[in-house]
PDB file of C-alpha atoms in Angstrom:
ATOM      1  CA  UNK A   1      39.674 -44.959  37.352  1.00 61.00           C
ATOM      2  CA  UNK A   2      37.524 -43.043  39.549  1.00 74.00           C
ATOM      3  CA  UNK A   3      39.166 -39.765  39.231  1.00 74.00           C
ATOM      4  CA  UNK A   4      39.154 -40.293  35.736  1.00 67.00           C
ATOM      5  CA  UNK A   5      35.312 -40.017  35.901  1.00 66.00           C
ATOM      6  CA  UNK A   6      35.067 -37.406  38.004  1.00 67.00           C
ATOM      7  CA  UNK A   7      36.887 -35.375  35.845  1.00 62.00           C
ATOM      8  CA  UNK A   8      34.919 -36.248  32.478  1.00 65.00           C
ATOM      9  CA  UNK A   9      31.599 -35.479  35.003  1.00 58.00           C
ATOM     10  CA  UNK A  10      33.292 -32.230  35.973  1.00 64.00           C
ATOM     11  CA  UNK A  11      33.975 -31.018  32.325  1.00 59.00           C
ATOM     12  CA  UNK A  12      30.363 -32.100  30.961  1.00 64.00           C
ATOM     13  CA  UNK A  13      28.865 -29.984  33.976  1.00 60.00           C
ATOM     14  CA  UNK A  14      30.914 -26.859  33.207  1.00 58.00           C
ATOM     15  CA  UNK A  15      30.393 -27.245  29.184  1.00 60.00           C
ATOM     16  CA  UNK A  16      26.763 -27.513  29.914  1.00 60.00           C
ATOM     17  CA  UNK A  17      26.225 -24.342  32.067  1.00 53.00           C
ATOM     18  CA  UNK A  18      28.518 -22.123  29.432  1.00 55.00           C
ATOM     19  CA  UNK A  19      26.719 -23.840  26.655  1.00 54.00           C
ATOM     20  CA  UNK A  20      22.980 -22.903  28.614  1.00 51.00           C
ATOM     21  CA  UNK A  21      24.923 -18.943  29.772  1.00 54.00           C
ATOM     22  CA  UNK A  22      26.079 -18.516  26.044  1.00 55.00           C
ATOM     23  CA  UNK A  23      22.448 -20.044  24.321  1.00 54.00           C
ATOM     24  CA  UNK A  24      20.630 -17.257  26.467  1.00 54.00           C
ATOM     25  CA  UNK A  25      22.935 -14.159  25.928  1.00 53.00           C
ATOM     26  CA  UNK A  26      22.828 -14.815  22.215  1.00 54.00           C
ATOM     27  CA  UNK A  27      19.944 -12.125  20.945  1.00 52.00           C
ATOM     28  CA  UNK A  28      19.356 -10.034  23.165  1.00 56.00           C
ATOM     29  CA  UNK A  29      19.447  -6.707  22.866  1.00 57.00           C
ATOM     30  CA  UNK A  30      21.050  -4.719  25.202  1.00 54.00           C
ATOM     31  CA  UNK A  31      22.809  -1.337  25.462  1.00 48.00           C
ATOM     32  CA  UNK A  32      26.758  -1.407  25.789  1.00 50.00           C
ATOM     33  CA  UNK A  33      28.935   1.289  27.289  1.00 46.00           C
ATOM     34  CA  UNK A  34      31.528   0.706  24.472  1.00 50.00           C
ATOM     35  CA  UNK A  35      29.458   2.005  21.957  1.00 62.00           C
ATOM     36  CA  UNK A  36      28.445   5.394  23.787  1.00 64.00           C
ATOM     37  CA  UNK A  37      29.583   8.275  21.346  1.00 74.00           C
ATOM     38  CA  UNK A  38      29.682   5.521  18.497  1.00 86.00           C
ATOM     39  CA  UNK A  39      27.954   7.295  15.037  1.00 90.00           C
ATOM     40  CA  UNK A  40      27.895   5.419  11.905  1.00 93.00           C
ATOM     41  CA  UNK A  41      27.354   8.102   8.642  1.00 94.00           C
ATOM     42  CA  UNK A  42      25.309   6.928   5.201  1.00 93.00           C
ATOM     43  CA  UNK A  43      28.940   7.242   3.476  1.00 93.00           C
ATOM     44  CA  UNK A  44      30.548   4.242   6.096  1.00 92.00           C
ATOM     45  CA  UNK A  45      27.068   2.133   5.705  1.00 92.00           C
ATOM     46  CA  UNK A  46      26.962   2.515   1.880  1.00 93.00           C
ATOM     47  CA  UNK A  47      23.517   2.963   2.049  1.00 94.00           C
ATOM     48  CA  UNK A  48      21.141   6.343   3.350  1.00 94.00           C
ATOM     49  CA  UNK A  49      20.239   6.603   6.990  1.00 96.00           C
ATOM     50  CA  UNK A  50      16.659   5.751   8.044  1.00 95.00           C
ATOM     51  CA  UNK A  51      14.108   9.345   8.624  1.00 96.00           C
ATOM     52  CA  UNK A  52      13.940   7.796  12.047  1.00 96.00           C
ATOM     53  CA  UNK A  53      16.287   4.965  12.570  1.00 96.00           C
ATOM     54  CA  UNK A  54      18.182   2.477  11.341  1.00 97.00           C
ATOM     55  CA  UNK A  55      18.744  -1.215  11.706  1.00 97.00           C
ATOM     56  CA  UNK A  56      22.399  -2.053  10.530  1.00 97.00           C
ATOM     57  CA  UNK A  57      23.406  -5.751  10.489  1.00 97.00           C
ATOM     58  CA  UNK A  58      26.514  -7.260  10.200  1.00 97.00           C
ATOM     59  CA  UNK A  59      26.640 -10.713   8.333  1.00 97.00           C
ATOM     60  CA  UNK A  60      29.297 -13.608   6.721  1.00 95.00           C
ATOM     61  CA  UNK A  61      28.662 -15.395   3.934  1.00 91.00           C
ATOM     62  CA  UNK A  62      28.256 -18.744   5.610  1.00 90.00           C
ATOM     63  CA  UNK A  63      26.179 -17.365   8.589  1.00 93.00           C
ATOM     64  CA  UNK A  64      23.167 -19.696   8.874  1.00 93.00           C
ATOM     65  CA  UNK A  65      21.380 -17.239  11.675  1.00 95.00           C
ATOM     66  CA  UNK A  66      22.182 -14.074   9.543  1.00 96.00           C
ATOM     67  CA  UNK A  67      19.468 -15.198   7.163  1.00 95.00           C
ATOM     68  CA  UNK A  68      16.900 -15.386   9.290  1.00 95.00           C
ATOM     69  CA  UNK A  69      18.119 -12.155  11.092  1.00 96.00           C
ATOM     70  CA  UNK A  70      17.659 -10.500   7.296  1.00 96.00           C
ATOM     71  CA  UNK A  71      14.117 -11.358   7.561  1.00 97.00           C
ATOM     72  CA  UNK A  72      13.622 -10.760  10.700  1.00 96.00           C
ATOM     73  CA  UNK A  73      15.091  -6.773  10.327  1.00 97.00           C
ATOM     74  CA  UNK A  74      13.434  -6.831   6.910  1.00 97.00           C
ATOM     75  CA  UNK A  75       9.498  -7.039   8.228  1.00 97.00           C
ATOM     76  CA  UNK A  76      10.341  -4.662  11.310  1.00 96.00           C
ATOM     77  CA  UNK A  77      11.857  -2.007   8.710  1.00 96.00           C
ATOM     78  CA  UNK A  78       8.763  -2.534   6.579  1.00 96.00           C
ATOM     79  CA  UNK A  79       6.151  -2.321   9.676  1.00 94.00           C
ATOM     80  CA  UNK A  80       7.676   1.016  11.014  1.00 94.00           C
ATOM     81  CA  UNK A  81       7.944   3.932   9.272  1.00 95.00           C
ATOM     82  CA  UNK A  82      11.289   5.469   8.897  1.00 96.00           C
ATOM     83  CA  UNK A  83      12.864   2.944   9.529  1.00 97.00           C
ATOM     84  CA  UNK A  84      15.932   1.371   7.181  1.00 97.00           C
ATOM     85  CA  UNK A  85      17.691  -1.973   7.478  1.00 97.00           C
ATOM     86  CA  UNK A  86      21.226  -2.289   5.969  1.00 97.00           C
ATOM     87  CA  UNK A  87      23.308  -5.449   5.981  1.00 97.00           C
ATOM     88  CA  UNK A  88      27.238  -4.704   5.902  1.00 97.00           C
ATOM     89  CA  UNK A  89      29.226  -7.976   4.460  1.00 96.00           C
ATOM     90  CA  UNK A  90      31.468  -8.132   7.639  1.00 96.00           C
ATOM     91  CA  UNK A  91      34.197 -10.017   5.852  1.00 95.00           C
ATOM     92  CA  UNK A  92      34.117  -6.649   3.482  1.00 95.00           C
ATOM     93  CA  UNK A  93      34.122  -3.860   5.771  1.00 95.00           C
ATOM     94  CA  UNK A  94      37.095  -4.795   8.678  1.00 95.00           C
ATOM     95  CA  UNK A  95      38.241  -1.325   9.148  1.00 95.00           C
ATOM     96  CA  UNK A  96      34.675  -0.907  10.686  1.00 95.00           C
ATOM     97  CA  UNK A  97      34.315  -4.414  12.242  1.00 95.00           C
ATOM     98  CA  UNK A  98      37.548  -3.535  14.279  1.00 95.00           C
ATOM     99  CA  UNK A  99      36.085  -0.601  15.172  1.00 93.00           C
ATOM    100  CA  UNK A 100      32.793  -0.942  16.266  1.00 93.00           C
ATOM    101  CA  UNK A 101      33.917  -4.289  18.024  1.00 92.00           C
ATOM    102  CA  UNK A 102      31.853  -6.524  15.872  1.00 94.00           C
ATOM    103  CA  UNK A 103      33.617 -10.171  17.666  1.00 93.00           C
ATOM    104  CA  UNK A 104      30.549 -12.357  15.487  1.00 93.00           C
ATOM    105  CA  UNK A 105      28.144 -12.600  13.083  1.00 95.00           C
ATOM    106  CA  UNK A 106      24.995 -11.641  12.810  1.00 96.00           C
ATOM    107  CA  UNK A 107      25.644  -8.557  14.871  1.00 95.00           C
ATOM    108  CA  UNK A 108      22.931  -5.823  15.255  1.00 96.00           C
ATOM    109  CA  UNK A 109      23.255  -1.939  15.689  1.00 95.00           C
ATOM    110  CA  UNK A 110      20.278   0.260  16.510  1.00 95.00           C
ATOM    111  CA  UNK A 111      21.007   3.778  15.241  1.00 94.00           C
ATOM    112  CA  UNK A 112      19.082   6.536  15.867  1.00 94.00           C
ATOM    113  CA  UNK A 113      18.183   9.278  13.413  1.00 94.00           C
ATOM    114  CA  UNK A 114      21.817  10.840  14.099  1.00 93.00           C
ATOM    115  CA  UNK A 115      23.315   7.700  13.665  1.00 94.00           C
ATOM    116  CA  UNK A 116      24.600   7.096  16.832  1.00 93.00           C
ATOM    117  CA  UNK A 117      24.416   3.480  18.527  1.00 92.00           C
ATOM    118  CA  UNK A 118      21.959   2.976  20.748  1.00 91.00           C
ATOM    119  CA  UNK A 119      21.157  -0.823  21.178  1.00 91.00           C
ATOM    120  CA  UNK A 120      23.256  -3.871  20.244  1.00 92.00           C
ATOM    121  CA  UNK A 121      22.263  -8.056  19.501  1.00 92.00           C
ATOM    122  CA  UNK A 122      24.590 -10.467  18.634  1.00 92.00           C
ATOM    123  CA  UNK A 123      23.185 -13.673  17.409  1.00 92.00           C
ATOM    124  CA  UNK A 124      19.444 -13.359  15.603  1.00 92.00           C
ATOM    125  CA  UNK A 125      17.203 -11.026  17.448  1.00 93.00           C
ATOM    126  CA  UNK A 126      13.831 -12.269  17.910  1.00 93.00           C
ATOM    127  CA  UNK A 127      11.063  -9.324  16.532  1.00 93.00           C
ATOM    128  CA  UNK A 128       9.367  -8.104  19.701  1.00 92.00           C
ATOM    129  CA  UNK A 129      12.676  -7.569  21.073  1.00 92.00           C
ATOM    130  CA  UNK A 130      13.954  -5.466  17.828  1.00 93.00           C
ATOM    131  CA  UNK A 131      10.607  -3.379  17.904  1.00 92.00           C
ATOM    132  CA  UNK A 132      10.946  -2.641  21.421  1.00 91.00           C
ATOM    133  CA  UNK A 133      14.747  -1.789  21.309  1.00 90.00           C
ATOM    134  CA  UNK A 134      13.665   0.929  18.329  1.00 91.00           C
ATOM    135  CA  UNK A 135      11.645   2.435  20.686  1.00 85.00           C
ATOM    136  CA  UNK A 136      14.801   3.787  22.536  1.00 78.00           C
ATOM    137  CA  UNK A 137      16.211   5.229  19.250  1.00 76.00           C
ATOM    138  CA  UNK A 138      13.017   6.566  17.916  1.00 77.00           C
TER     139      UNK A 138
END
């Protein structure tokens, strides 16, 4: 009986602290080394390239946190100049999910001018951190 506790204490503890490591990864923006030499063109995006960046976001059609991630891109494309926001319909476009190692949505690329990646999110970016992160690419 007691071991039998211990264990069911032992599991809630270890879902707990992957639940907390997972709830705090999910956002941010950070540069990965997979995606050095990675260039999206206006012809794989469907849509033109930003003067100065562009915001590309991956999204599913049941994705509650891609919504607010549309908004979210939305305003920041619309508060600096040159800059573009395109949503790709992941379930669409898995020749380029595969490639770009898009693992779940919403997923964000920062491109710069070129088109090369220079950020990544996954999970819904929160605005000051999408600003800041186009300062890189910009």
């Amino acid at each position: 009986m007691r071991t039998g506790l211990m264990v069911c204490v032992l599991v809630l503890a270890a879902a707990s602290a992957f639940g907390v490591l997972q709830r705090r990864r999910s956002g941010r923006i950070r540069v990965r080394g997979r995606d050095d030499g990675k260039r999206l063109r206006a012809a794989e995006l469907g849509a033109d390239l930003g003067e100065r960046a562009t915001l590309v976001q991956f999204s599913s059609a049941f994705c509650a946190p891609c919504r607010a991630t549309r908004r979210v891109l939305g305003e920041v494309a619309g508060l600096v100049p040159g800059v573009a926001h395109v949503e790709i319909d992941a379930e669409a476009h898995l020749d380029l999910v595969r490639r770009l190692d898009i693992l779940k949505t919403p997923t964000v690329l920062v491109l710069d001018a070129d088109g090369s990646v220079v950020r990544r999110a996954t999970g819904q970016p929160r605005k000051a951190d999408v600003i800041a992160a186009l300062g890189e690419a910009v």
